[in-house]
Amino acid sequence: MRVLCVAEKPSIARAVANILGGGNVNMRESNSKYIKNYDFSFNFAEAGNCEVTMTSVVGHIIRLETKPENRWGMCSHGKLFDCDLVELVDKQDVFDNISKEAATANKLMIWTDCDREGEYIGFEIFKAANKGNRRIQIADIWRGKFSHLERNHIIRAANNPIRLDMKSVAAVACRMEVDFRVGTSFTRLLTESLRQHNLIESKEVASYGTCQFPTLGFIVDRYKRVKSFVPEAFWFIDVEVMKDGTKSGFNWTKGHFFDRLYVLCLYERCLKHDFGTIVKLESKPTTNWRPLPLTTVELQKDCSRYFKMSAKRALDAAEKLYNNGYISYPRTETDKYPPTMDFRGIFEKQKQDSRWGSYANDLLSSGHQMPRNGSHDDKAHPAIHPVNYVNLAALDNQDQRKVYEYVVRRFLACCSKDAVGMSTTATLKWGDELFTASGLMVLERNYLDVFIYKKWESSKQLPSFTEGEQIKISSGKMKEGKTAPPNHMTESELIALMDANGIGTDATIAEHIEKILTRRYIAKQKVGKNEYIVPSKLGMGLIEGFDKLEFENISLSKPFLRRELEKSLQDIVNGTKIKAEVFAQVKEVYKKAFAKSNENIRVITNECQKLMR
């Protein structure tokens, strides 16, 4: 029996072939310079000893396209919502290699990433294989379910194949058709209109995407809030006392007020008293919780926050680490580890490192904590974790080194005890007003010793106050402050907003941010140590123009439409809706929005002109 195995990337094909072939693998060239074919033997649990060829694709190999009569400039833009589409082979040499290798195969086994997109790419692989061998049918396909490249894990996946998830295939097909029809129609409309008014260069494209514009909308909304902000004065009472040579500041429990006269009245009452009274002392244990297991979104947010690394760079580095077998699959929504996780095995591999090895060894000798479980589980992959050890110096670049070290330290932190401290709060009564001061003593750092990115330190300790103690007020002042504007958007904040509003998936968030950056709808600005994202004049004009159209019950610059689509796609996966039903509903909404945009395109171009000239 001959089995054709196809992975999603060449590096995965090579790694899986070497594991299953036990090192006894013959490599052959293909017609594609990126693709190799690996021949070996493997004893499958379901089929016995088989001759195997392992090859791969490089992502999608088939794309949607219009027929020639509906290409750009050949038809009205609105026709794209209803015209026939065709599937074109996007990478002919890769497609032909699969067809050729399938011709003599008895079985097809898919080794694509275990997410929705991976299921659809698996379906594309089936189409290529079926062209070369009509005996290969959907019902006969094996599908390897794996999340990392550790040897025993891959062998288990080979011996316990599942079926291709055709409901996930249908969901991705629905999303792809929506994005293609909506994206091409609006993109042609915007591009031609902006070119006519010399608002973009003749070779530039003003693309529209159902995720791109809500992402841009978040940035524009924040920018407008910053620019329209008007500072407002407020007043508060500030108190200091001196004891045992230590000066302690107390904060007014009422915060602040915008009514100066009201605060002045309260302050004048306080001034009648030279002493205050410690009316309450409270000391209690406090805990700084260790982090939850790592998801893709958290990885991107933290890399942006700690390393000033873009979401795309972080995901690219994680992908390379995964392809090389160092970490688990980095595209996951799951923030928990499976009960079968071999924690001690991972500690054993990491104890050789000079930076965190002694900490890993302590977890081995003293015992580890079971990680906290989050509330998310995508049923496809566990939370991101290290699989094999690699010396940082052996990695290709700084991005990979930072991401790998972060993943390891986060994993060790998850398996550690929470940090423990003692918090002390003193309440001072001066006149009729109450003020508080707090101090923190960190007693056990625990996970903080390995998770170096988070700070939790002892504060200046309070003097030894006693309840009922009378203490002289050394300074009591009424002070004025002003409200401050919000900061512009950071990439970490943007990722969190996109995730919370269902804009893109954990795997595509980085792509959407990168796309609007490439289109020059946004720019990144560095202010001190921080980097902010602001809209360009073009980006601002497009959002302002669409917002002025006032569509009925919808917005093309807000996240609601895309969020509803994502929910409907999950309904297809769950089997409660079918693709045709979801597509028809979504298409009708966007078709009406396009018709209104087409009729009022001058409103959009006017807004862009107003800002750009």
XYZ file of C-alpha atoms in Angstrom:
613
model
C 0.000 0.000 0.000
C 1.273 3.472 -0.861
C 0.320 6.544 1.163
C 0.781 10.135 -0.047
C 1.248 12.548 2.879
C 1.001 16.302 2.264
C 2.001 18.996 4.759
C 1.218 22.712 4.671
C 4.853 23.830 4.576
C 8.114 22.290 3.270
C 9.749 22.477 6.718
C 6.894 20.472 8.277
C 7.120 17.866 5.494
C 10.837 17.429 6.105
C 10.443 17.171 9.893
C 7.531 14.697 9.791
C 9.241 12.564 7.124
C 12.404 12.268 9.214
C 10.389 11.296 12.295
C 8.185 8.700 10.579
C 11.028 7.410 8.398
C 13.334 7.007 11.370
C 16.073 8.813 9.475
C 15.922 6.322 6.582
C 14.477 8.742 4.039
C 15.170 9.228 0.342
C 14.713 12.788 -0.911
C 13.635 13.591 -4.473
C 13.362 16.956 -6.214
C 10.048 18.186 -7.636
C 9.312 20.706 -10.384
C 8.997 23.371 -7.706
C 12.229 24.747 -6.273
C 10.535 24.990 -2.865
C 9.108 21.467 -2.695
C 10.918 18.198 -1.972
C 9.440 14.700 -2.013
C 10.509 12.301 0.747
C 10.157 8.510 0.347
C 10.259 6.112 3.304
C 8.407 3.198 4.944
C 6.125 3.435 7.967
C 4.032 0.899 9.845
C 0.597 2.551 10.241
C -1.722 1.198 12.958
C -4.623 1.159 10.467
C -2.843 -0.205 7.393
C 0.367 -1.935 8.429
C 3.684 -1.351 6.706
C 3.292 1.105 3.823
C 5.447 2.873 1.285
C 5.078 6.591 1.988
C 5.806 9.753 0.044
C 5.726 12.960 2.062
C 5.492 16.264 0.215
C 3.944 19.657 0.860
C 2.235 22.771 -0.413
C 3.203 26.343 0.483
C -0.137 27.532 1.830
C -3.138 27.867 -0.485
C -2.714 26.483 -4.011
C -6.134 27.514 -5.402
C -7.692 30.995 -5.490
C -10.992 32.562 -6.476
C -11.153 34.758 -9.575
C -13.741 36.313 -11.841
C -14.223 35.165 -15.405
C -12.364 37.259 -18.022
C -15.467 39.266 -18.934
C -15.717 40.473 -15.313
C -12.081 41.495 -14.790
C -11.178 45.040 -13.736
C -12.428 47.542 -16.316
C -14.641 44.987 -18.071
C -17.812 45.266 -15.975
C -19.596 47.444 -13.449
C -18.224 47.057 -9.934
C -21.576 46.055 -8.447
C -21.817 43.061 -10.769
C -19.121 41.331 -8.724
C -21.650 40.450 -6.017
C -23.513 38.085 -8.361
C -21.212 37.097 -11.235
C -19.875 33.567 -11.580
C -16.495 32.910 -9.999
C -13.922 30.344 -11.018
C -11.216 28.555 -9.092
C -7.739 28.985 -10.525
C -4.642 27.043 -9.620
C -2.382 29.597 -7.977
C 0.782 27.493 -7.747
C 0.710 25.182 -10.756
C 4.025 23.417 -10.069
C 2.956 22.562 -6.495
C -0.491 21.432 -7.666
C 1.023 19.258 -10.428
C 3.477 17.629 -8.023
C 0.623 16.455 -5.801
C -1.360 15.185 -8.795
C 1.648 13.280 -10.080
C 2.515 11.712 -6.710
C -1.144 10.802 -6.093
C -1.389 8.838 -9.335
C 0.086 5.681 -7.769
C -1.155 6.267 -4.189
C -3.830 4.229 -2.451
C -4.398 6.694 0.355
C -4.062 10.446 0.918
C -3.074 11.752 4.358
C -3.325 15.473 5.131
C -0.762 17.067 7.489
C -1.878 20.699 7.352
C -2.177 22.956 10.420
C -5.104 21.942 12.600
C -7.261 25.031 12.225
C -10.062 26.100 9.879
C -7.635 27.374 7.267
C -5.678 24.126 7.472
C -8.850 22.137 6.808
C -9.538 24.193 3.684
C -5.968 23.844 2.418
C -6.400 20.104 2.999
C -9.453 20.244 0.741
C -7.403 22.014 -1.934
C -4.793 19.252 -1.626
C -7.569 16.694 -2.119
C -8.597 18.430 -5.373
C -5.042 18.234 -6.679
C -4.705 14.580 -5.650
C -8.113 13.687 -7.084
C -7.123 15.140 -10.440
C -4.200 12.716 -10.587
C -6.117 9.769 -9.120
C -9.924 9.633 -9.269
C -9.943 6.690 -6.857
C -9.014 9.048 -4.007
C -12.239 10.317 -2.438
C -13.033 12.621 0.488
C -14.336 9.801 2.657
C -11.039 7.951 2.350
C -8.745 10.793 3.418
C -6.715 10.476 6.599
C -5.990 13.647 8.513
C -3.085 13.910 10.966
C -3.968 15.924 14.061
C -0.856 17.463 15.621
C 0.207 20.663 17.383
C 3.995 20.338 17.520
C 6.854 18.310 16.104
C 7.922 16.214 19.081
C 8.611 12.647 17.873
C 6.096 10.674 19.950
C 3.387 13.249 19.265
C 3.862 12.917 15.477
C 3.871 9.097 15.621
C 0.622 9.174 17.625
C -0.907 11.484 15.005
C 0.108 9.102 12.212
C -1.415 6.140 14.008
C -4.633 7.898 15.028
C -5.833 9.747 11.925
C -9.094 11.685 11.934
C -11.317 12.847 9.050
C -11.150 16.121 7.177
C -13.672 18.493 8.776
C -15.916 19.454 5.854
C -17.956 21.857 7.992
C -14.797 23.879 8.632
C -14.071 23.691 4.904
C -17.536 25.139 4.205
C -17.017 27.938 6.753
C -13.717 29.004 5.168
C -15.227 28.774 1.673
C -18.037 31.099 2.813
C -15.604 33.582 4.355
C -13.365 33.531 1.278
C -16.253 34.221 -1.095
C -17.613 37.043 1.075
C -14.166 38.636 1.346
C -13.523 38.241 -2.396
C -16.822 39.692 -3.619
C -16.974 42.516 -1.068
C -13.267 43.291 -1.282
C -13.000 43.387 -5.079
C -16.163 45.462 -5.608
C -15.347 48.113 -2.994
C -11.638 48.130 -3.874
C -12.358 48.833 -7.552
C -14.849 51.554 -6.633
C -12.508 53.302 -4.184
C -9.390 52.949 -6.295
C -10.917 54.353 -9.483
C -12.663 57.203 -7.663
C -9.556 58.260 -5.747
C -7.383 58.016 -8.856
C -9.806 60.233 -10.792
C -9.431 62.937 -8.166
C -5.638 62.508 -7.963
C -5.877 61.430 -4.335
C -3.704 58.362 -4.936
C -1.082 57.613 -7.578
C -2.150 55.866 -10.784
C -0.471 52.617 -9.704
C -1.720 52.701 -6.127
C -4.636 50.606 -4.897
C -7.104 51.726 -2.237
C -8.194 48.347 -0.955
C -11.258 47.630 1.140
C -11.525 44.626 3.433
C -14.199 43.535 5.883
C -11.508 43.353 8.585
C -9.244 46.145 7.325
C -11.782 48.950 7.718
C -13.016 48.124 11.238
C -9.327 47.914 12.234
C -8.736 51.336 10.691
C -11.923 52.545 12.391
C -10.525 51.761 15.857
C -7.432 53.853 15.125
C -9.423 56.794 13.707
C -11.822 56.781 16.684
C -8.937 57.001 19.152
C -7.197 59.701 17.091
C -10.360 61.829 17.058
C -10.788 61.428 20.822
C -7.228 62.655 21.370
C -7.591 65.611 19.005
C -10.987 66.723 20.300
C -10.010 66.443 23.948
C -10.444 69.617 26.000
C -8.619 69.626 29.361
C -10.770 70.346 32.381
C -9.512 71.618 35.729
C -10.209 69.686 38.913
C -9.285 70.125 42.593
C -8.310 67.770 45.400
C -6.818 67.757 48.904
C -3.307 66.404 49.419
C -1.981 65.457 52.857
C 1.436 64.527 54.233
C 2.464 63.477 57.735
C 5.894 62.910 59.280
C 6.656 60.083 61.691
C 9.914 58.404 62.726
C 11.706 60.601 60.225
C 9.589 59.209 57.385
C 7.308 61.382 55.284
C 4.088 59.636 54.175
C 1.639 60.970 51.606
C -2.082 60.243 51.925
C -4.611 60.267 49.067
C -8.081 61.734 49.456
C -10.673 58.935 49.331
C -13.051 61.207 47.400
C -10.551 61.523 44.556
C -11.146 64.910 42.972
C -13.971 67.284 42.040
C -14.517 69.738 39.204
C -16.191 72.221 41.594
C -13.426 74.382 43.106
C -15.713 76.080 45.633
C -16.977 72.764 46.987
C -13.427 71.458 47.535
C -12.412 74.780 49.095
C -15.240 74.513 51.645
C -14.154 71.000 52.647
C -10.518 72.049 52.780
C -11.217 75.025 55.035
C -12.983 72.739 57.507
C -9.888 70.506 57.570
C -7.621 73.496 58.253
C -9.325 74.004 61.613
C -7.456 70.895 62.837
C -3.675 70.658 63.267
C -3.802 66.912 63.905
C -5.305 63.948 62.122
C -6.293 60.560 63.520
C -5.328 57.109 62.264
C -8.831 55.620 62.328
C -8.057 52.310 60.646
C -5.064 50.058 59.994
C -5.490 47.037 57.798
C -2.847 44.478 56.850
C -3.800 41.576 54.647
C -2.090 39.020 52.407
C -2.191 39.835 48.716
C -1.449 37.695 45.690
C 0.079 38.458 42.309
C -1.265 35.727 40.056
C 0.992 33.762 37.740
C 0.020 34.114 34.047
C -2.454 31.929 32.206
C -1.198 29.556 29.496
C -0.258 31.436 26.342
C -2.555 32.162 23.370
C -1.630 33.727 20.026
C -3.302 37.019 20.877
C -1.476 37.269 24.231
C 1.813 36.434 22.507
C 1.323 39.273 20.021
C 0.201 41.753 22.691
C 3.109 40.976 25.006
C 5.718 41.049 22.242
C 4.412 44.489 21.311
C 4.388 45.636 24.943
C 7.705 44.178 26.110
C 9.836 44.130 22.945
C 8.199 46.831 20.751
C 7.790 44.080 18.168
C 4.948 44.262 15.621
C 2.314 41.523 15.654
C 3.537 40.324 12.261
C 7.161 40.072 13.366
C 6.156 38.215 16.527
C 4.027 35.720 14.611
C 6.687 35.259 11.909
C 9.289 34.463 14.580
C 6.928 32.066 16.382
C 6.082 30.341 13.092
C 9.782 29.768 12.375
C 10.332 28.373 15.866
C 7.385 26.006 15.360
C 8.608 24.885 11.930
C 11.959 24.035 13.480
C 10.307 22.001 16.234
C 11.157 24.295 19.171
C 7.651 25.409 20.226
C 4.102 24.150 19.757
C 1.737 25.470 17.078
C 1.630 29.254 17.647
C -1.878 29.910 16.299
C -4.266 28.964 19.072
C -7.083 30.472 21.110
C -6.658 27.906 23.913
C -5.439 29.151 27.300
C -5.163 25.809 29.050
C -2.939 22.738 28.829
C -4.267 19.208 28.285
C -4.272 16.781 31.247
C -1.763 14.612 29.369
C 0.878 17.380 29.156
C 4.330 16.053 30.126
C 5.416 18.989 32.287
C 8.424 17.214 33.805
C 9.676 16.233 30.362
C 9.688 19.885 29.286
C 11.434 20.995 32.512
C 14.077 18.306 31.903
C 14.856 19.709 28.455
C 15.059 23.302 29.706
C 17.292 22.753 32.755
C 20.466 22.949 30.638
C 20.035 26.661 29.895
C 22.275 29.107 31.738
C 19.480 31.694 32.062
C 16.461 29.752 33.294
C 17.862 26.224 33.679
C 18.303 26.351 37.449
C 14.674 27.492 37.817
C 13.474 24.575 35.649
C 15.613 22.230 37.753
C 13.997 23.575 40.937
C 10.557 22.775 39.487
C 11.781 19.248 38.852
C 13.213 18.728 42.336
C 10.691 20.667 44.426
C 7.560 19.967 42.396
C 5.523 22.275 40.176
C 2.059 23.774 40.397
C -0.638 22.765 37.964
C -1.170 25.776 35.671
C -4.315 27.873 35.972
C -6.923 27.112 33.327
C -8.385 29.903 31.241
C -11.872 29.816 29.734
C -10.930 29.392 26.052
C -10.447 26.155 24.156
C -10.455 26.052 20.360
C -10.471 22.212 20.477
C -7.580 22.193 17.985
C -4.347 23.121 19.741
C -3.106 23.490 23.327
C -1.721 26.749 24.654
C 1.687 27.689 23.225
C 4.599 26.008 25.018
C 8.217 24.988 24.420
C 8.700 21.543 22.851
C 12.466 21.219 22.488
C 15.406 23.140 23.880
C 17.541 25.368 21.674
C 20.390 27.637 22.722
C 19.398 31.221 21.944
C 22.701 31.785 20.130
C 21.735 29.101 17.598
C 18.589 30.944 16.492
C 18.539 33.057 13.325
C 17.754 36.516 14.709
C 16.829 38.620 17.733
C 13.080 38.269 17.131
C 13.281 34.486 17.379
C 15.501 34.687 20.460
C 13.127 37.048 22.251
C 10.014 35.046 21.340
C 11.555 31.693 22.295
C 12.820 32.994 25.641
C 9.439 34.571 26.334
C 7.557 31.333 25.529
C 9.857 29.304 27.812
C 9.735 31.767 30.695
C 5.955 32.103 30.406
C 5.564 28.314 30.486
C 7.788 27.959 33.572
C 5.884 30.812 35.231
C 2.564 29.048 34.532
C 3.856 26.019 36.446
C 5.043 28.064 39.446
C 3.504 29.402 42.616
C 1.821 32.808 42.652
C 3.790 35.670 44.158
C 2.730 36.525 47.713
C 2.899 39.811 49.588
C 1.483 41.730 52.522
C -0.466 44.907 51.842
C -0.898 47.505 54.580
C -3.399 50.376 54.346
C -3.662 53.230 56.840
C -6.748 55.479 56.928
C -6.277 59.006 58.241
C -9.134 61.279 59.298
C -8.389 64.993 59.046
C -11.363 67.081 59.986
C -14.323 65.334 58.359
C -12.290 63.936 55.434
C -10.683 60.521 55.023
C -7.317 59.844 53.378
C -5.442 56.584 52.763
C -1.835 55.489 52.323
C -0.683 52.012 51.325
C 2.497 49.978 51.449
C 3.431 46.606 49.996
C 5.925 44.041 51.233
C 6.664 41.254 48.734
C 7.191 38.082 50.777
C 7.597 35.406 48.084
C 8.487 36.296 44.490
C 7.962 32.729 43.179
C 7.003 32.947 39.467
C 8.397 36.495 39.226
C 11.926 35.065 39.512
C 11.584 33.507 36.062
C 8.987 35.779 34.426
C 11.293 38.784 34.245
C 8.898 40.877 32.159
C 6.537 41.680 35.023
C 7.442 43.927 37.949
C 5.959 43.625 41.438
C 8.155 45.166 44.088
C 7.930 46.251 47.675
C 6.962 49.885 48.044
C 8.201 52.324 50.651
C 6.959 50.943 53.961
C 4.550 52.890 56.137
C 5.734 54.027 59.567
C 4.499 52.049 62.553
C 1.128 53.745 62.949
C -1.373 52.593 65.568
C -5.152 52.877 65.434
C -6.457 55.933 67.276
C -3.080 57.640 67.079
C -3.143 61.431 66.790
C -0.566 62.677 64.297
C 0.373 66.210 63.275
C -0.403 67.205 59.698
C 2.930 68.374 58.285
C 1.428 69.438 54.955
C -2.176 69.817 53.887
C -2.828 71.504 50.572
C -5.637 72.031 48.136
C -4.210 71.338 44.701
C -5.354 71.820 41.143
C -4.950 69.315 38.320
C -6.152 68.913 34.768
C -7.675 65.957 32.984
C -5.290 64.444 30.437
C -6.165 63.193 26.951
C -5.980 59.482 26.150
C -2.851 58.324 24.364
C -2.927 57.393 20.710
C -3.420 53.710 19.945
C -0.609 51.241 20.658
C -0.387 48.029 18.680
C -0.954 46.017 21.853
C -4.217 47.900 22.475
C -5.264 47.484 18.849
C -4.718 43.721 18.982
C -6.820 43.526 22.164
C -9.637 45.542 20.549
C -9.613 43.391 17.410
C -9.685 40.200 19.461
C -12.503 41.434 21.726
C -14.607 42.488 18.717
C -14.040 39.408 16.553
C -12.063 41.261 13.869
C -9.913 38.606 12.227
C -8.711 35.481 13.950
C -5.763 35.006 16.261
C -3.832 34.005 13.135
C -4.870 36.901 10.849
C -4.898 39.922 13.178
C -1.263 40.669 12.308
C -2.020 40.476 8.570
C -4.848 43.023 8.783
C -2.689 45.524 10.677
C 0.133 45.022 8.186
C -2.254 45.509 5.238
C -3.535 48.931 6.323
C 0.051 49.937 7.077
C 1.108 48.871 3.573
C -1.837 50.774 2.037
C -0.660 53.888 3.900
C -3.958 54.204 5.753
C -1.998 54.363 9.018
C 1.496 55.230 10.208
C 3.562 54.383 13.265
C 4.981 57.207 15.354
C 7.567 56.863 18.092
C 7.175 59.131 21.124
C 9.910 58.549 23.684
C 10.039 54.811 24.344
C 6.512 54.208 23.079
C 5.277 53.607 19.542
C 1.777 54.709 18.574
C -0.420 54.088 15.541
C -2.180 57.077 13.957
C -4.311 57.332 10.802
C -2.953 58.996 7.671
C -5.015 61.734 6.021
C -6.167 59.177 3.446
C -7.151 56.676 6.128
C -8.985 59.336 8.094
C -10.783 60.585 4.985
C -12.014 57.123 4.022
C -13.456 56.431 7.479
C -15.024 59.891 7.731
C -16.547 59.476 4.259
C -18.099 56.067 4.981
C -19.417 57.314 8.333
C -21.179 60.242 6.634
C -23.141 57.892 4.373
C -25.197 56.691 7.369
C -26.111 53.210 6.182
C -29.300 51.705 7.542
C -28.527 49.800 10.768
C -24.918 49.043 9.752
C -21.483 50.650 9.605
C -18.621 49.742 7.306
C -16.059 51.210 9.700
C -17.272 49.496 12.874
C -16.739 45.862 13.930
C -20.367 44.725 14.141
C -20.805 43.307 10.614
C -17.599 41.295 10.731
C -18.337 40.060 14.231
C -21.718 38.740 13.076
C -20.050 37.022 10.133
C -17.554 35.294 12.442
C -20.414 34.061 14.646
C -22.215 32.715 11.592
C -19.052 30.966 10.389
C -18.816 29.237 13.754
C -22.467 28.196 13.335
C -21.466 26.510 10.060
C -18.663 24.671 11.879
C -21.108 23.641 14.614
C -23.629 22.449 12.031
C -26.453 24.815 13.041
C -26.259 26.762 9.752
C -25.240 25.962 6.210
C -22.908 27.907 3.955
C -25.550 28.940 1.387
C -27.791 30.441 4.079
C -25.007 32.460 5.719
C -23.548 33.654 2.425
C -26.910 34.830 1.080
C -27.624 36.874 4.220
C -24.195 38.510 4.375
C -24.066 39.213 0.639
C -27.400 41.030 0.721
C -26.244 43.368 3.493
C -22.984 44.299 1.756
C -24.691 44.572 -1.638
C -27.056 47.255 -0.320
C -24.163 49.069 1.353
C -22.217 49.003 -1.907
C -25.141 50.426 -3.873
C -25.386 53.387 -1.483
C -21.600 53.892 -1.533
C -21.587 53.839 -5.325
C -24.384 56.418 -5.515
C -22.673 58.699 -2.976
C -19.008 58.098 -3.769
C -18.496 61.857 -4.042
C -19.096 62.124 -0.287
C -16.117 59.835 0.334
C -13.804 61.580 -2.125
C -14.813 64.986 -0.743
C -13.802 63.953 2.771
C -10.453 62.679 1.474
C -9.895 65.891 -0.507
C -10.750 68.036 2.507
C -8.075 66.341 4.625
C -5.401 65.730 1.995
C -5.204 69.199 0.451
